[in-house]
């Protein structure tokens, strides 16, 4: 890309990442690198999954948080630390602080998922719920730091954070020395910046590809402009990469070392998460599934061997249910149909018999009798069906039409 300034690499060096790796010995896990037969067939080359979803606290965030807090001066540690996060960074800061004997306060949005709030408390932080969105929560944390003297621990915009995240890159080189492409989900840029510093120092030929959610993609316009640009009202279910503006420190590194930043849709994120669960048996949050989504959307665009970094697995069960349904619908494995029936006994039973012939599993049935568009003796029925893919969906539609039903939606 080469959009960066000459000094952009001075913020974090390979020595910094090596030092962080020593600091994290016995603290963070060397997470597994699992091969994916399905993705390897799709890409036409070996694909491996770097399982940071199995890291302590469920994401890579512990690495950077621990390095940052461990590097504080004694008087800074005595003042405590404060952070703002909807989930992964909160848990990383909470555990790192507990391990280092530092008091931590974490501000989280009022709507943060209860499992993430509980986990952050369990790791030892004092949790304060403030604001409806992360920006409001961030402002509250910064104000707290100014008022109390606590050290604010930024989730991505600090050299120590980036050095800690870069240890993922060192592990990738150790576990897959023949790697040709590394694919990483991108929010503020701390993880991909650290990985790029580590990997490019040893293997400048390795291609580093970032992935952002289409509705929250701040890096493509920022790289085009040559400086961080904010995206208004970022929107994506992948809250782990839902960041409206790149960090100043990671931006310089990304601009210099990262080869490409591409985007994926919400449907593609859902499909990636579903594949991780079904094929790899790995629970991954939408942000963590973004590299897999990119591989699925354009498998021919990646030279192998490929390492896709599954950055986290802290997904709220309610969101997981919604995302799985969304992913299955995107793959043609859910079908919703509306049709009209005569409002008489046995009409619904006949419809269900027609569906049973083509092996469509009925998940839900709803009736509408009060719509003014309906005739006096008509009822509208909406069916939600579990199907086996696009071809089965087409077969269900044909069977209904051949049985004399008119599908209206």
GROMACS .gro file of N, CA, C and O in nm, residues 1-115:
model
  460
    1UNK      N    1   0.082  -0.121   0.000
    1UNK     CA    2   0.000   0.000   0.000
    1UNK      C    3   0.086   0.126   0.000
    1UNK      O    4   0.062   0.219  -0.073
    2UNK      N    5   0.183   0.131   0.092
    2UNK     CA    6   0.281   0.238   0.090
    2UNK      C    7   0.221   0.377   0.101
    2UNK      O    8   0.267   0.471   0.039
    3UNK      N    9   0.112   0.390   0.180
    3UNK     CA   10   0.053   0.522   0.201
    3UNK      C   11   0.113   0.591   0.324
    3UNK      O   12   0.080   0.706   0.352
    4UNK      N   13   0.196   0.521   0.399
    4UNK     CA   14   0.241   0.572   0.529
    4UNK      C   15   0.357   0.669   0.515
    4UNK      O   16   0.414   0.691   0.409
    5UNK      N   17   0.394   0.725   0.628
    5UNK     CA   18   0.508   0.816   0.632
    5UNK      C   19   0.634   0.736   0.662
    5UNK      O   20   0.628   0.622   0.707
    6UNK      N   21   0.747   0.796   0.642
    6UNK     CA   22   0.874   0.725   0.661
    6UNK      C   23   0.893   0.682   0.804
    6UNK      O   24   0.957   0.582   0.832
    7UNK      N   25   0.836   0.756   0.899
    7UNK     CA   26   0.856   0.725   1.039
    7UNK      C   27   0.751   0.634   1.098
    7UNK      O   28   0.753   0.609   1.218
    8UNK      N   29   0.658   0.587   1.015
    8UNK     CA   30   0.543   0.515   1.071
    8UNK      C   31   0.582   0.384   1.137
    8UNK      O   32   0.511   0.336   1.223
    9UNK      N   33   0.696   0.324   1.095
    9UNK     CA   34   0.735   0.195   1.151
    9UNK      C   35   0.808   0.211   1.284
    9UNK      O   36   0.834   0.112   1.350
   10UNK      N   37   0.844   0.330   1.324
   10UNK     CA   38   0.919   0.348   1.447
   10UNK      C   39   0.834   0.327   1.571
   10UNK      O   40   0.886   0.309   1.679
   11UNK      N   41   0.704   0.332   1.556
   11UNK     CA   42   0.615   0.319   1.672
   11UNK      C   43   0.629   0.181   1.736
   11UNK      O   44   0.630   0.168   1.858
   12UNK      N   45   0.637   0.077   1.655
   12UNK     CA   46   0.648  -0.061   1.704
   12UNK      C   47   0.749  -0.135   1.617
   12UNK      O   48   0.740  -0.133   1.494
   13UNK      N   49   0.845  -0.201   1.680
   13UNK     CA   50   0.947  -0.275   1.608
   13UNK      C   51   0.937  -0.424   1.639
   13UNK      O   52   0.866  -0.466   1.730
   14UNK      N   53   1.011  -0.503   1.562
   14UNK     CA   54   1.017  -0.646   1.588
   14UNK      C   55   1.069  -0.674   1.729
   14UNK      O   56   1.019  -0.764   1.797
   15UNK      N   57   1.167  -0.596   1.774
   15UNK     CA   58   1.218  -0.615   1.910
   15UNK      C   59   1.108  -0.593   2.013
   15UNK      O   60   1.104  -0.661   2.116
   16UNK      N   61   1.020  -0.497   1.987
   16UNK     CA   62   0.907  -0.474   2.078
   16UNK      C   63   0.818  -0.598   2.086
   16UNK      O   64   0.774  -0.637   2.195
   17UNK      N   65   0.791  -0.657   1.972
   17UNK     CA   66   0.705  -0.775   1.969
   17UNK      C   67   0.773  -0.894   2.036
   17UNK      O   68   0.711  -0.970   2.111
   18UNK      N   69   0.903  -0.909   2.011
   18UNK     CA   70   0.978  -1.017   2.078
   18UNK      C   71   0.976  -0.997   2.230
   18UNK      O   72   0.961  -1.092   2.306
   19UNK      N   73   0.994  -0.873   2.273
   19UNK     CA   74   0.989  -0.844   2.417
   19UNK      C   75   0.853  -0.876   2.475
   19UNK      O   76   0.841  -0.929   2.586
   20UNK      N   77   0.747  -0.843   2.400
   20UNK     CA   78   0.612  -0.875   2.444
   20UNK      C   79   0.591  -1.025   2.456
   20UNK      O   80   0.526  -1.073   2.550
   21UNK      N   81   0.650  -1.101   2.363
   21UNK     CA   82   0.636  -1.247   2.369
   21UNK      C   83   0.699  -1.303   2.496
   21UNK      O   84   0.642  -1.392   2.561
   22UNK      N   85   0.815  -1.251   2.534
   22UNK     CA   86   0.879  -1.296   2.658
   22UNK      C   87   0.792  -1.259   2.779
   22UNK      O   88   0.777  -1.338   2.873
   23UNK      N   89   0.737  -1.137   2.776
   23UNK     CA   90   0.654  -1.090   2.886
   23UNK      C   91   0.529  -1.177   2.902
   23UNK      O   92   0.481  -1.200   3.014
   24UNK      N   93   0.475  -1.227   2.791
   24UNK     CA   94   0.351  -1.304   2.792
   24UNK      C   95   0.373  -1.453   2.818
   24UNK      O   96   0.275  -1.529   2.827
   25UNK      N   97   0.499  -1.495   2.831
   25UNK     CA   98   0.527  -1.636   2.857
   25UNK      C   99   0.462  -1.679   2.988
   25UNK      O  100   0.483  -1.618   3.093
   26UNK      N  101   0.378  -1.781   2.982
   26UNK     CA  102   0.308  -1.828   3.100
   26UNK      C  103   0.181  -1.750   3.131
   26UNK      O  104   0.109  -1.784   3.225
   27UNK      N  105   0.153  -1.647   3.052
   27UNK     CA  106   0.032  -1.566   3.073
   27UNK      C  107  -0.071  -1.596   2.964
   27UNK      O  108  -0.182  -1.639   2.993
   28UNK      N  109  -0.034  -1.571   2.839
   28UNK     CA  110  -0.125  -1.603   2.729
   28UNK      C  111  -0.095  -1.742   2.675
   28UNK      O  112   0.014  -1.796   2.696
   29UNK      N  113  -0.192  -1.800   2.609
   29UNK     CA  114  -0.173  -1.932   2.549
   29UNK      C  115  -0.117  -1.919   2.408
   29UNK      O  116  -0.147  -1.824   2.337
   30UNK      N  117  -0.035  -2.017   2.370
   30UNK     CA  118  -0.001  -2.031   2.229
   30UNK      C  119  -0.118  -2.107   2.167
   30UNK      O  120  -0.131  -2.228   2.184
   31UNK      N  121  -0.206  -2.035   2.100
   31UNK     CA  122  -0.330  -2.097   2.052
   31UNK      C  123  -0.305  -2.188   1.933
   31UNK      O  124  -0.210  -2.172   1.858
   32UNK      N  125  -0.396  -2.283   1.916
   32UNK     CA  126  -0.381  -2.386   1.813
   32UNK      C  127  -0.396  -2.328   1.673
   32UNK      O  128  -0.462  -2.226   1.652
   33UNK      N  129  -0.332  -2.395   1.578
   33UNK     CA  130  -0.350  -2.367   1.436
   33UNK      C  131  -0.416  -2.490   1.375
   33UNK      O  132  -0.353  -2.596   1.366
   34UNK      N  133  -0.543  -2.478   1.339
   34UNK     CA  134  -0.621  -2.592   1.290
   34UNK      C  135  -0.640  -2.582   1.139
   34UNK      O  136  -0.677  -2.477   1.088
   35UNK      N  137  -0.617  -2.692   1.068
   35UNK     CA  138  -0.640  -2.691   0.924
   35UNK      C  139  -0.789  -2.706   0.895
   35UNK      O  140  -0.864  -2.765   0.972
   36UNK      N  141  -0.833  -2.649   0.784
   36UNK     CA  142  -0.973  -2.657   0.742
   36UNK      C  143  -0.979  -2.722   0.605
   36UNK      O  144  -0.939  -2.662   0.504
   37UNK      N  145  -1.030  -2.844   0.600
   37UNK     CA  146  -1.040  -2.915   0.473
   37UNK      C  147  -1.137  -2.845   0.378
   37UNK      O  148  -1.112  -2.832   0.259
   38UNK      N  149  -1.249  -2.796   0.434
   38UNK     CA  150  -1.351  -2.731   0.351
   38UNK      C  151  -1.295  -2.606   0.285
   38UNK      O  152  -1.307  -2.587   0.163
   39UNK      N  153  -1.233  -2.519   0.365
   39UNK     CA  154  -1.178  -2.396   0.310
   39UNK      C  155  -1.059  -2.424   0.218
   39UNK      O  156  -1.039  -2.353   0.118
   40UNK      N  157  -0.981  -2.526   0.249
   40UNK     CA  158  -0.868  -2.561   0.163
   40UNK      C  159  -0.916  -2.602   0.024
   40UNK      O  160  -0.857  -2.565  -0.078
   41UNK      N  161  -1.027  -2.679   0.020
   41UNK     CA  162  -1.083  -2.718  -0.110
   41UNK      C  163  -1.134  -2.595  -0.185
   41UNK      O  164  -1.114  -2.583  -0.307
   42UNK      N  165  -1.197  -2.503  -0.113
   42UNK     CA  166  -1.252  -2.384  -0.178
   42UNK      C  167  -1.141  -2.295  -0.235
   42UNK      O  168  -1.151  -2.245  -0.347
   43UNK      N  169  -1.035  -2.276  -0.158
   43UNK     CA  170  -0.926  -2.188  -0.198
   43UNK      C  171  -0.831  -2.256  -0.296
   43UNK      O  172  -0.765  -2.191  -0.377
   44UNK      N  173  -0.825  -2.390  -0.290
   44UNK     CA  174  -0.733  -2.463  -0.376
   44UNK      C  175  -0.592  -2.468  -0.320
   44UNK      O  176  -0.496  -2.490  -0.393
   45UNK      N  177  -0.580  -2.446  -0.190
   45UNK     CA  178  -0.450  -2.447  -0.121
   45UNK      C  179  -0.478  -2.465   0.028
   45UNK      O  180  -0.590  -2.444   0.073
   46UNK      N  181  -0.378  -2.505   0.106
   46UNK     CA  182  -0.402  -2.524   0.250
   46UNK      C  183  -0.449  -2.397   0.318
   46UNK      O  184  -0.395  -2.288   0.296
   47UNK      N  185  -0.552  -2.411   0.402
   47UNK     CA  186  -0.603  -2.302   0.484
   47UNK      C  187  -0.601  -2.346   0.629
   47UNK      O  188  -0.650  -2.455   0.662
   48UNK      N  189  -0.543  -2.264   0.715
   48UNK     CA  190  -0.535  -2.295   0.857
   48UNK      C  191  -0.604  -2.184   0.937
   48UNK      O  192  -0.602  -2.067   0.900
   49UNK      N  193  -0.665  -2.223   1.048
   49UNK     CA  194  -0.736  -2.129   1.135
   49UNK      C  195  -0.656  -2.108   1.262
   49UNK      O  196  -0.628  -2.203   1.336
   50UNK      N  197  -0.617  -1.983   1.289
   50UNK     CA  198  -0.544  -1.947   1.411
   50UNK      C  199  -0.648  -1.917   1.519
   50UNK      O  200  -0.718  -1.816   1.514
   51UNK      N  201  -0.658  -2.005   1.619
   51UNK     CA  202  -0.773  -2.007   1.710
   51UNK      C  203  -0.756  -1.916   1.832
   51UNK      O  204  -0.749  -1.963   1.946
   52UNK      N  205  -0.754  -1.786   1.808
   52UNK     CA  206  -0.751  -1.691   1.920
   52UNK      C  207  -0.885  -1.686   1.993
   52UNK      O  208  -0.894  -1.628   2.101
   53UNK      N  209  -0.988  -1.747   1.936
   53UNK     CA  210  -1.114  -1.763   2.010
   53UNK      C  211  -1.096  -1.855   2.130
   53UNK      O  212  -1.179  -1.854   2.221
   54UNK      N  213  -0.988  -1.932   2.132
   54UNK     CA  214  -0.959  -2.022   2.244
   54UNK      C  215  -0.854  -1.963   2.339
   54UNK      O  216  -0.807  -2.031   2.429
   55UNK      N  217  -0.819  -1.836   2.316
   55UNK     CA  218  -0.727  -1.766   2.406
   55UNK      C  219  -0.796  -1.742   2.541
   55UNK      O  220  -0.919  -1.745   2.552
   56UNK      N  221  -0.720  -1.721   2.646
   56UNK     CA  222  -0.779  -1.683   2.775
   56UNK      C  223  -0.864  -1.557   2.757
   56UNK      O  224  -0.826  -1.466   2.684
   57UNK      N  225  -0.977  -1.553   2.817
   57UNK     CA  226  -1.083  -1.451   2.804
   57UNK      C  227  -1.157  -1.460   2.672
   57UNK      O  228  -1.247  -1.381   2.645
   58UNK      N  229  -1.119  -1.554   2.585
   58UNK     CA  230  -1.194  -1.574   2.461
   58UNK      C  231  -1.154  -1.486   2.346
   58UNK      O  232  -1.223  -1.484   2.243
   59UNK      N  233  -1.042  -1.414   2.355
   59UNK     CA  234  -0.996  -1.334   2.242
   59UNK      C  235  -0.850  -1.296   2.260
   59UNK      O  236  -0.792  -1.314   2.368
   60UNK      N  237  -0.792  -1.239   2.154
   60UNK     CA  238  -0.652  -1.198   2.155
   60UNK      C  239  -0.624  -1.080   2.247
   60UNK      O  240  -0.508  -1.047   2.275
   61UNK      N  241  -0.728  -1.014   2.297
   61UNK     CA  242  -0.711  -0.886   2.366
   61UNK      C  243  -0.626  -0.894   2.492
   61UNK      O  244  -0.565  -0.794   2.533
   62UNK      N  245  -0.620  -1.011   2.557
   62UNK     CA  246  -0.537  -1.024   2.676
   62UNK      C  247  -0.391  -0.991   2.647
   62UNK      O  248  -0.321  -0.932   2.730
   63UNK      N  249  -0.344  -1.027   2.528
   63UNK     CA  250  -0.203  -1.008   2.493
   63UNK      C  251  -0.162  -0.861   2.506
   63UNK      O  252  -0.068  -0.826   2.578
   64UNK      N  253  -0.232  -0.776   2.434
   64UNK     CA  254  -0.197  -0.634   2.436
   64UNK      C  255  -0.223  -0.569   2.570
   64UNK      O  256  -0.142  -0.487   2.617
   65UNK      N  257  -0.335  -0.604   2.634
   65UNK     CA  258  -0.368  -0.543   2.762
   65UNK      C  259  -0.263  -0.574   2.867
   65UNK      O  260  -0.221  -0.487   2.945
   66UNK      N  261  -0.216  -0.699   2.870
   66UNK     CA  262  -0.116  -0.738   2.970
   66UNK      C  263   0.016  -0.664   2.947
   66UNK      O  264   0.076  -0.612   3.042
   67UNK      N  265   0.059  -0.657   2.822
   67UNK     CA  266   0.186  -0.589   2.792
   67UNK      C  267   0.177  -0.441   2.829
   67UNK      O  268   0.270  -0.383   2.887
   68UNK      N  269   0.064  -0.379   2.798
   68UNK     CA  270   0.046  -0.237   2.829
   68UNK      C  271   0.049  -0.212   2.980
   68UNK      O  272   0.120  -0.122   3.028
   69UNK      N  273  -0.025  -0.292   3.055
   69UNK     CA  274  -0.034  -0.269   3.200
   69UNK      C  275   0.096  -0.309   3.270
   69UNK      O  276   0.141  -0.242   3.363
   70UNK      N  277   0.159  -0.415   3.221
   70UNK     CA  278   0.286  -0.458   3.280
   70UNK      C  279   0.394  -0.353   3.262
   70UNK      O  280   0.489  -0.346   3.341
   71UNK      N  281   0.382  -0.269   3.160
   71UNK     CA  282   0.482  -0.167   3.133
   71UNK      C  283   0.462  -0.038   3.209
   71UNK      O  284   0.543   0.056   3.194
   72UNK      N  285   0.358  -0.030   3.292
   72UNK     CA  286   0.333   0.092   3.367
   72UNK      C  287   0.435   0.112   3.479
   72UNK      O  288   0.487   0.015   3.535
   73UNK      N  289   0.461   0.235   3.510
   73UNK     CA  290   0.549   0.268   3.623
   73UNK      C  291   0.478   0.234   3.755
   73UNK      O  292   0.354   0.226   3.760
   74UNK      N  293   0.554   0.212   3.864
   74UNK     CA  294   0.491   0.177   3.992
   74UNK      C  295   0.384   0.276   4.036
   74UNK      O  296   0.278   0.236   4.084
   75UNK      N  297   0.410   0.407   4.017
   75UNK     CA  298   0.310   0.506   4.059
   75UNK      C  299   0.185   0.501   3.971
   75UNK      O  300   0.074   0.530   4.016
   76UNK      N  301   0.203   0.463   3.844
   76UNK     CA  302   0.088   0.448   3.755
   76UNK      C  303   0.004   0.327   3.795
   76UNK      O  304  -0.120   0.332   3.796
   77UNK      N  305   0.071   0.219   3.827
   77UNK     CA  306  -0.001   0.100   3.873
   77UNK      C  307  -0.081   0.130   4.000
   77UNK      O  308  -0.194   0.084   4.017
   78UNK      N  309  -0.020   0.207   4.087
   78UNK     CA  310  -0.087   0.240   4.214
   78UNK      C  311  -0.215   0.319   4.191
   78UNK      O  312  -0.310   0.310   4.270
   79UNK      N  313  -0.219   0.397   4.082
   79UNK     CA  314  -0.337   0.477   4.051
   79UNK      C  315  -0.448   0.395   3.989
   79UNK      O  316  -0.562   0.441   3.979
   80UNK      N  317  -0.416   0.273   3.945
   80UNK     CA  318  -0.516   0.188   3.881
   80UNK      C  319  -0.531   0.218   3.733
   80UNK      O  320  -0.473   0.314   3.681
   81UNK      N  321  -0.609   0.136   3.665
   81UNK     CA  322  -0.632   0.155   3.521
   81UNK      C  323  -0.782   0.161   3.495
   81UNK      O  324  -0.863   0.113   3.574
   82UNK      N  325  -0.816   0.220   3.380
   82UNK     CA  326  -0.955   0.229   3.339
   82UNK      C  327  -0.963   0.201   3.190
   82UNK      O  328  -0.872   0.233   3.114
   83UNK      N  329  -1.072   0.138   3.149
   83UNK     CA  330  -1.092   0.104   3.008
   83UNK      C  331  -1.239   0.118   2.973
   83UNK      O  332  -1.325   0.124   3.062
   84UNK      N  333  -1.266   0.126   2.845
   84UNK     CA  334  -1.403   0.128   2.795
   84UNK      C  335  -1.416   0.023   2.687
   84UNK      O  336  -1.333   0.016   2.595
   85UNK      N  337  -1.520  -0.059   2.696
   85UNK     CA  338  -1.534  -0.168   2.599
   85UNK      C  339  -1.672  -0.230   2.611
   85UNK      O  340  -1.732  -0.230   2.718
   86UNK      N  341  -1.718  -0.287   2.499
   86UNK     CA  342  -1.843  -0.362   2.502
   86UNK      C  343  -1.819  -0.509   2.530
   86UNK      O  344  -1.915  -0.586   2.540
   87UNK      N  345  -1.693  -0.552   2.540
   87UNK     CA  346  -1.673  -0.695   2.562
   87UNK      C  347  -1.531  -0.744   2.571
   87UNK      O  348  -1.475  -0.758   2.680
   88UNK      N  349  -1.464  -0.768   2.458
   88UNK     CA  350  -1.336  -0.839   2.458
   88UNK      C  351  -1.225  -0.761   2.527
   88UNK      O  352  -1.148  -0.817   2.605
   89UNK      N  353  -1.212  -0.633   2.494
   89UNK     CA  354  -1.107  -0.552   2.558
   89UNK      C  355  -1.133  -0.542   2.708
   89UNK      O  356  -1.040  -0.545   2.789
   90UNK      N  357  -1.259  -0.531   2.745
   90UNK     CA  358  -1.296  -0.524   2.887
   90UNK      C  359  -1.244  -0.645   2.962
   90UNK      O  360  -1.183  -0.634   3.070
   91UNK      N  361  -1.266  -0.763   2.906
   91UNK     CA  362  -1.224  -0.886   2.973
   91UNK      C  363  -1.072  -0.899   2.974
   91UNK      O  364  -1.013  -0.946   3.072
   92UNK      N  365  -1.006  -0.857   2.865
   92UNK     CA  366  -0.861  -0.862   2.862
   92UNK      C  367  -0.798  -0.773   2.966
   92UNK      O  368  -0.704  -0.813   3.037
   93UNK      N  369  -0.849  -0.650   2.979
   93UNK     CA  370  -0.797  -0.557   3.080
   93UNK      C  371  -0.824  -0.609   3.220
   93UNK      O  372  -0.738  -0.602   3.309
   94UNK      N  373  -0.944  -0.664   3.242
   94UNK     CA  374  -0.981  -0.713   3.375
   94UNK      C  375  -0.888  -0.825   3.420
   94UNK      O  376  -0.836  -0.823   3.532
   95UNK      N  377  -0.864  -0.923   3.333
   95UNK     CA  378  -0.778  -1.035   3.371
   95UNK      C  379  -0.632  -0.991   3.384
   95UNK      O  380  -0.564  -1.029   3.480
   96UNK      N  381  -0.584  -0.912   3.289
   96UNK     CA  382  -0.445  -0.865   3.296
   96UNK      C  383  -0.420  -0.788   3.425
   96UNK      O  384  -0.318  -0.807   3.492
   97UNK      N  385  -0.515  -0.702   3.461
   97UNK     CA  386  -0.500  -0.624   3.585
   97UNK      C  387  -0.496  -0.714   3.707
   97UNK      O  388  -0.414  -0.695   3.798
   98UNK      N  389  -0.584  -0.813   3.709
   98UNK     CA  390  -0.586  -0.907   3.823
   98UNK      C  391  -0.455  -0.983   3.835
   98UNK      O  392  -0.401  -1.000   3.944
   99UNK      N  393  -0.402  -1.028   3.722
   99UNK     CA  394  -0.277  -1.103   3.723
   99UNK      C  395  -0.161  -1.017   3.772
   99UNK      O  396  -0.066  -1.067   3.834
  100UNK      N  397  -0.168  -0.887   3.745
  100UNK     CA  398  -0.059  -0.796   3.781
  100UNK      C  399  -0.084  -0.723   3.913
  100UNK      O  400  -0.002  -0.641   3.956
  101UNK      N  401  -0.198  -0.749   3.975
  101UNK     CA  402  -0.229  -0.686   4.103
  101UNK      C  403  -0.262  -0.539   4.093
  101UNK      O  404  -0.233  -0.461   4.184
  102UNK      N  405  -0.324  -0.501   3.982
  102UNK     CA  406  -0.359  -0.361   3.958
  102UNK      C  407  -0.511  -0.346   3.963
  102UNK      O  408  -0.584  -0.428   3.905
  103UNK      N  409  -0.558  -0.243   4.030
  103UNK     CA  410  -0.702  -0.217   4.036
  103UNK      C  411  -0.752  -0.171   3.899
  103UNK      O  412  -0.691  -0.085   3.835
  104UNK      N  413  -0.866  -0.226   3.854
  104UNK     CA  414  -0.918  -0.188   3.723
  104UNK      C  415  -1.065  -0.150   3.732
  104UNK      O  416  -1.143  -0.209   3.806
  105UNK      N  417  -1.100  -0.048   3.656
  105UNK     CA  418  -1.238  -0.005   3.639
  105UNK      C  419  -1.270  -0.010   3.490
  105UNK      O  420  -1.193   0.043   3.409
  106UNK      N  421  -1.379  -0.073   3.455
  106UNK     CA  422  -1.415  -0.088   3.314
  106UNK      C  423  -1.554  -0.031   3.292
  106UNK      O  424  -1.650  -0.072   3.358
  107UNK      N  425  -1.563   0.064   3.201
  107UNK     CA  426  -1.692   0.120   3.162
  107UNK      C  427  -1.747   0.040   3.044
  107UNK      O  428  -1.674   0.016   2.946
  108UNK      N  429  -1.872   0.000   3.054
  108UNK     CA  430  -1.937  -0.076   2.947
  108UNK      C  431  -2.072  -0.012   2.917
  108UNK      O  432  -2.136   0.047   3.005
  109UNK      N  433  -2.118  -0.021   2.790
  109UNK     CA  434  -2.249   0.035   2.757
  109UNK      C  435  -2.360  -0.034   2.837
  109UNK      O  436  -2.348  -0.152   2.872
  110UNK      N  437  -2.468   0.038   2.861
  110UNK     CA  438  -2.579  -0.019   2.937
  110UNK      C  439  -2.639  -0.141   2.868
  110UNK      O  440  -2.693  -0.229   2.933
  111UNK      N  441  -2.629  -0.144   2.736
  111UNK     CA  442  -2.685  -0.258   2.663
  111UNK      C  443  -2.587  -0.370   2.637
  111UNK      O  444  -2.616  -0.461   2.559
  112UNK      N  445  -2.471  -0.368   2.702
  112UNK     CA  446  -2.372  -0.475   2.680
  112UNK      C  447  -2.432  -0.610   2.720
  112UNK      O  448  -2.505  -0.619   2.819
  113UNK      N  449  -2.403  -0.716   2.645
  113UNK     CA  450  -2.457  -0.848   2.678
  113UNK      C  451  -2.420  -0.890   2.820
  113UNK      O  452  -2.306  -0.873   2.864
  114UNK      N  453  -2.516  -0.944   2.892
  114UNK     CA  454  -2.495  -0.982   3.031
  114UNK      C  455  -2.379  -1.080   3.050
  114UNK      O  456  -2.303  -1.067   3.147
  115UNK      N  457  -2.361  -1.180   2.962
  115UNK     CA  458  -2.246  -1.270   2.981
  115UNK      C  459  -2.112  -1.198   2.981
  115UNK      O  460  -2.021  -1.234   3.056
   0.00000   0.00000   0.00000
